[in-house]
Amino acid sequence: MGYRSVALSYDPCVAEQELIMKAAIWCAPYKVKVENVPDPKILNRRDAIVRLTSTCICGSDLHLVDGFIPFMKPGDILGHEPMGIVEEVGPDVDKNKLKVGDRVIVPFPIACGECFFCRRQLYSCCDNTNPKAYLAEQAFGETLAGVFGYSHLTGGYAGGQAEFLRVPLADMNCQKMPGDLHDHQIVFLSDIYPTGYMAAWHCNIQRDDTVAIWGCGPVGQFTIRCAMMLGAGKVVAIDNGRTAGYRLKMAADAGAITIDNRSEDVYERLMDLSGGIGPDICIDAVGMESHGHSAMETIYDKVKTNLMLESDRPAALRQAIECCRPGGTLSIPGVYGGLSDKIPMGALMNKGLTIKTGQTHVHRFVPELLDFVRQGKIDPSFVVTHRIPLSQAPYGYEIFREKRDGCVKVVLDPAA
Amino acid sequence: MTVIDQTSSQTATETRPGGGQPMAPPAQWQRPGREQEINVGQRERAVSVAAGSIVALLGLSRRSIPGALIASLGGAMIYRGATGRCPAYESLGVDTAHGEGGGRLQGRTERGIHIATAFTINRPPEELYGFWRNFENLPRIMTHLDSVKTLEGGRSHWVARMESMGGKRMEWDAEITRDEPNKLISWRSLPGADVENVGQVRFQPGLGDRGTEVHVEMDYMPPAGRLGHWIASLSGDNPKRVIREDLRNFKRLMEIGEILTIIGQPHGTCTGQGKPYTESRWKPLFT
């Protein structure tokens, strides 16, 4: 309990909440603050409280912070890539599966393990864990799993960019980790490593396949490495060489062929690299805040999103559809939140593309991916460029969004 | 199949295995011919005048063109309340005035609200029926219910609270009209109910290993007429949503043993000192 600090100023409203912790909260679009909030408490009987040792900023946090996903409330705690030590467990937590002192990572979707979807290992579709199911029902037609720190559309759960995190259905959602691996080698099992893996795994990669990946952010980096682990013949990484040249270099270091979409014609290069047939597998690891490939397209999407006639900017997705070879597979790990315009449905349909997408079913992949780390097939810590104290979270968001200081992945240290 | 219409329903159900036919609203609630001009019920007229006054004042206080439009809308609501004539109802063929005061559903011609919704729950029908049949369990899953007490002779006493009406307390007695173990329960409210309602829950084995399909159908009379229903819908007390959420709570409780909450978790205020998260169900639209 040594980490807990005592409130400096007495406030009658929080009289019972004298223990306070630091947390990164969302206040307004582009505005993140670090504030003192009450410590989390056990609210349901299968909850656990985890004292976090590492917690990360995810690319999808930027969509929230930038106001692209509505349903954020000022004061919501951000973050969904945490790991730490179990500090307290509720009375109904299965003691054989989880106990105080266990080192755990916490997958970003909250799964129940009992519903139709969980029994089919579609954990991110769990329909029991979102307390605000009616919001998701209105937006998507059916609810999805609750997610930590990911707006009220996914339940409004307090997020993991804090000193402590309450985990519901803890024996299901805390994944035990061995003690001999460094935090940076396992923390990404909570989101981006399984996300990159699922994006590639979805595509049933063959040895003679050319895989093209749009976006060299953290998820793109993992997708590149996982596509290679799964035996792809050729991996091509696409990003903007002016703003993200260092990310293209990181992709090249992993063995990918890189395309700078600012100075090269992506379609021509991909055709050339695939012997004129087009890439067999196209993966959009960019998502809804994509920057257009031509000035016209960028302006079109900016105007429409600002007028609220369109909520997403799907430039990478459009290009992926156009480039993919007939009968190929399109995998979309990038996050989209609402409506997208000018999707080339003609190309999609006539070329007979297969689409694979979804929020990651993290729980399903954790044991397998942990084994890969233990076997030395991959060392996920390659992606970390910054480890900064939690109190500097706003700075972390800024360098990550602006791609400053060679930033690929920011890990926050709640104890610093 | 009409739930109320018990005598004629039995044979009909037997010819339809599982009773899969959607439930039609009771025939007695249908509108008779349109002979008179007054087509708004008494209680709804009162609500209309009150709500119209508020809307008109809101509009006038804006001192702008949209404000004037809002004020005229309020004026129209006051007019329909004061005169009992609603051109919109007339054009839609709705009549909430006639037959009021009969007390029983059977004696009324006002149209009720019909709700039908379904969930598949990964548990055997016996378990689900067992939980539901003990009505005293229902406040655990139904957010608007304060308590249910089982009385003698298949009767029960229900107490509910509507947040959108300032936490107004509503009570009624109900009786079971049909009870087929592990398959079906039908009920209806007894005379003198604050909210008259009839309803039915069916437990039907799902395909393969998909557990049990739970189908709930209800007809009820909104206490403040259709306008009151509309206002309740705006405020988040939309009955269809409420029933769906309650049924989802049923699924959560049966499948995982608890209903997850976020009330009481840490939350920031953006002023420097956070506090535990709270949430009121009553969220006015214009704030």
XYZ file of C-alpha atoms in Angstrom, chain A residues 17-196:
180
model
C -12.065 8.997 -0.260
C -8.979 10.197 1.493
C -6.775 7.913 -0.549
C -6.142 9.557 -3.862
C -4.235 8.635 -6.966
C -3.054 10.354 -10.100
C -4.913 9.686 -13.337
C -4.847 11.013 -16.904
C -8.291 12.416 -17.675
C -9.972 13.757 -20.795
C -11.375 17.274 -20.446
C -12.102 18.494 -23.989
C -10.944 17.657 -27.509
C -7.128 17.775 -27.605
C -7.040 18.413 -23.842
C -5.677 15.809 -21.433
C -4.936 16.611 -17.781
C -3.433 14.685 -14.919
C -5.625 15.045 -11.865
C -5.972 13.578 -8.380
C -8.978 11.259 -8.222
C -10.210 8.823 -5.553
C -8.677 5.375 -5.506
C -10.840 2.718 -7.157
C -12.891 0.466 -4.906
C -14.339 -3.015 -5.302
C -17.800 -2.316 -6.794
C -18.816 -5.815 -7.927
C -18.077 -9.055 -6.143
C -15.674 -10.387 -8.785
C -13.652 -7.145 -9.055
C -9.964 -6.806 -8.368
C -7.831 -3.716 -7.815
C -4.519 -3.737 -9.674
C -1.601 -1.470 -8.766
C -0.240 -0.543 -12.186
C 3.464 -0.725 -12.991
C 3.294 0.219 -16.694
C 0.496 1.651 -18.805
C 0.625 2.869 -22.392
C -0.832 5.466 -24.725
C -2.541 3.767 -27.667
C -3.198 5.128 -31.137
C -6.913 4.678 -30.520
C -6.604 6.918 -27.435
C -5.830 9.680 -29.937
C -9.203 9.126 -31.642
C -10.869 9.681 -28.255
C -8.747 12.631 -27.223
C -9.213 14.312 -30.603
C -12.985 13.999 -30.250
C -13.545 11.517 -33.099
C -15.471 9.095 -30.902
C -18.367 10.844 -29.212
C -19.702 9.721 -25.827
C -16.662 10.934 -23.878
C -17.550 12.826 -20.698
C -15.171 15.446 -19.257
C -13.319 13.798 -16.404
C -13.246 10.288 -17.872
C -10.004 8.464 -17.083
C -8.170 7.345 -20.238
C -6.073 4.289 -20.988
C -6.570 0.656 -21.883
C -3.109 -0.939 -22.031
C -2.204 -1.539 -18.401
C -0.299 -4.095 -16.365
C 0.545 -4.394 -12.704
C 0.289 -6.305 -9.469
C -3.027 -7.449 -7.961
C -3.553 -5.459 -4.796
C -7.014 -6.536 -3.656
C -9.611 -9.073 -4.821
C -13.385 -9.119 -4.338
C -15.120 -11.888 -2.349
C -16.286 -13.883 -5.393
C -13.043 -13.910 -7.363
C -11.906 -17.497 -8.024
C -8.910 -17.838 -5.687
C -7.464 -20.636 -7.789
C -7.184 -18.344 -10.771
C -6.162 -15.053 -9.185
C -4.801 -13.869 -5.859
C -3.226 -10.803 -4.299
C 0.358 -10.326 -5.448
C -0.087 -11.867 -8.918
C 1.591 -10.032 -11.773
C -0.997 -9.472 -14.517
C -1.704 -7.762 -17.799
C -5.257 -6.530 -18.374
C -6.679 -6.996 -21.915
C -8.528 -3.911 -23.124
C -11.909 -5.622 -23.735
C -13.758 -6.811 -20.650
C -15.080 -10.330 -21.303
C -17.447 -12.486 -19.245
C -16.484 -15.924 -20.547
C -20.099 -17.154 -20.438
C -22.062 -15.467 -23.197
C -22.659 -16.615 -26.774
C -19.676 -14.601 -28.038
C -17.168 -15.487 -25.330
C -17.936 -19.190 -25.814
C -16.920 -18.715 -29.450
C -13.768 -16.838 -28.368
C -15.118 -13.567 -29.780
C -14.224 -11.826 -26.537
C -14.442 -8.247 -27.796
C -18.089 -8.908 -28.770
C -19.080 -9.970 -25.225
C -22.575 -8.622 -24.615
C -22.676 -8.817 -20.812
C -19.964 -6.396 -19.755
C -21.058 -3.050 -21.183
C -23.179 -1.258 -18.551
C -24.331 1.189 -21.255
C -25.327 -1.414 -23.797
C -28.177 0.813 -25.009
C -25.732 3.420 -26.362
C -23.804 0.851 -28.380
C -27.096 -0.670 -29.516
C -28.153 2.688 -30.913
C -24.797 3.295 -32.591
C -23.980 -0.190 -33.925
C -27.224 -2.187 -33.700
C -25.847 -4.438 -30.983
C -23.654 -3.901 -27.983
C -19.957 -4.757 -27.707
C -17.769 -5.607 -24.750
C -16.962 -2.991 -22.155
C -13.518 -1.432 -22.635
C -11.385 0.392 -20.073
C -11.181 4.138 -20.619
C -12.820 4.076 -24.029
C -15.849 6.379 -23.847
C -19.353 5.621 -22.626
C -20.122 3.770 -25.840
C -18.099 0.903 -24.364
C -19.403 1.296 -20.836
C -17.595 4.335 -19.447
C -15.183 2.240 -17.362
C -12.395 4.225 -15.697
C -9.220 3.686 -17.689
C -5.745 2.435 -16.971
C -3.651 5.598 -17.185
C -3.737 5.840 -13.411
C -1.958 4.421 -10.392
C -4.661 1.844 -9.718
C -7.268 0.119 -11.869
C -10.426 -1.712 -10.940
C -10.862 -4.810 -13.125
C -14.364 -6.352 -13.268
C -14.713 -10.165 -13.528
C -11.073 -10.206 -12.508
C -10.450 -13.960 -12.653
C -11.443 -13.793 -16.321
C -9.828 -10.491 -17.260
C -6.525 -10.421 -15.375
C -4.042 -12.554 -17.323
C -1.262 -13.881 -15.112
C 2.299 -13.223 -16.278
C 5.630 -14.785 -15.313
C 7.962 -12.697 -13.141
C 11.119 -13.043 -15.232
C 10.091 -10.898 -18.207
C 10.481 -7.114 -18.297
C 7.294 -4.983 -18.249
C 8.016 -3.755 -21.786
C 8.113 -7.330 -23.090
C 4.606 -8.179 -21.862
C 2.597 -4.970 -21.414
C 1.667 -4.900 -25.115
C -0.139 -8.229 -24.742
C -2.980 -6.055 -23.417
C -3.694 -4.589 -26.860
C -1.334 -3.770 -29.729
C 0.632 -7.026 -29.968
C -2.515 -9.228 -30.200
C -4.100 -6.565 -32.438
C -1.209 -6.725 -34.878
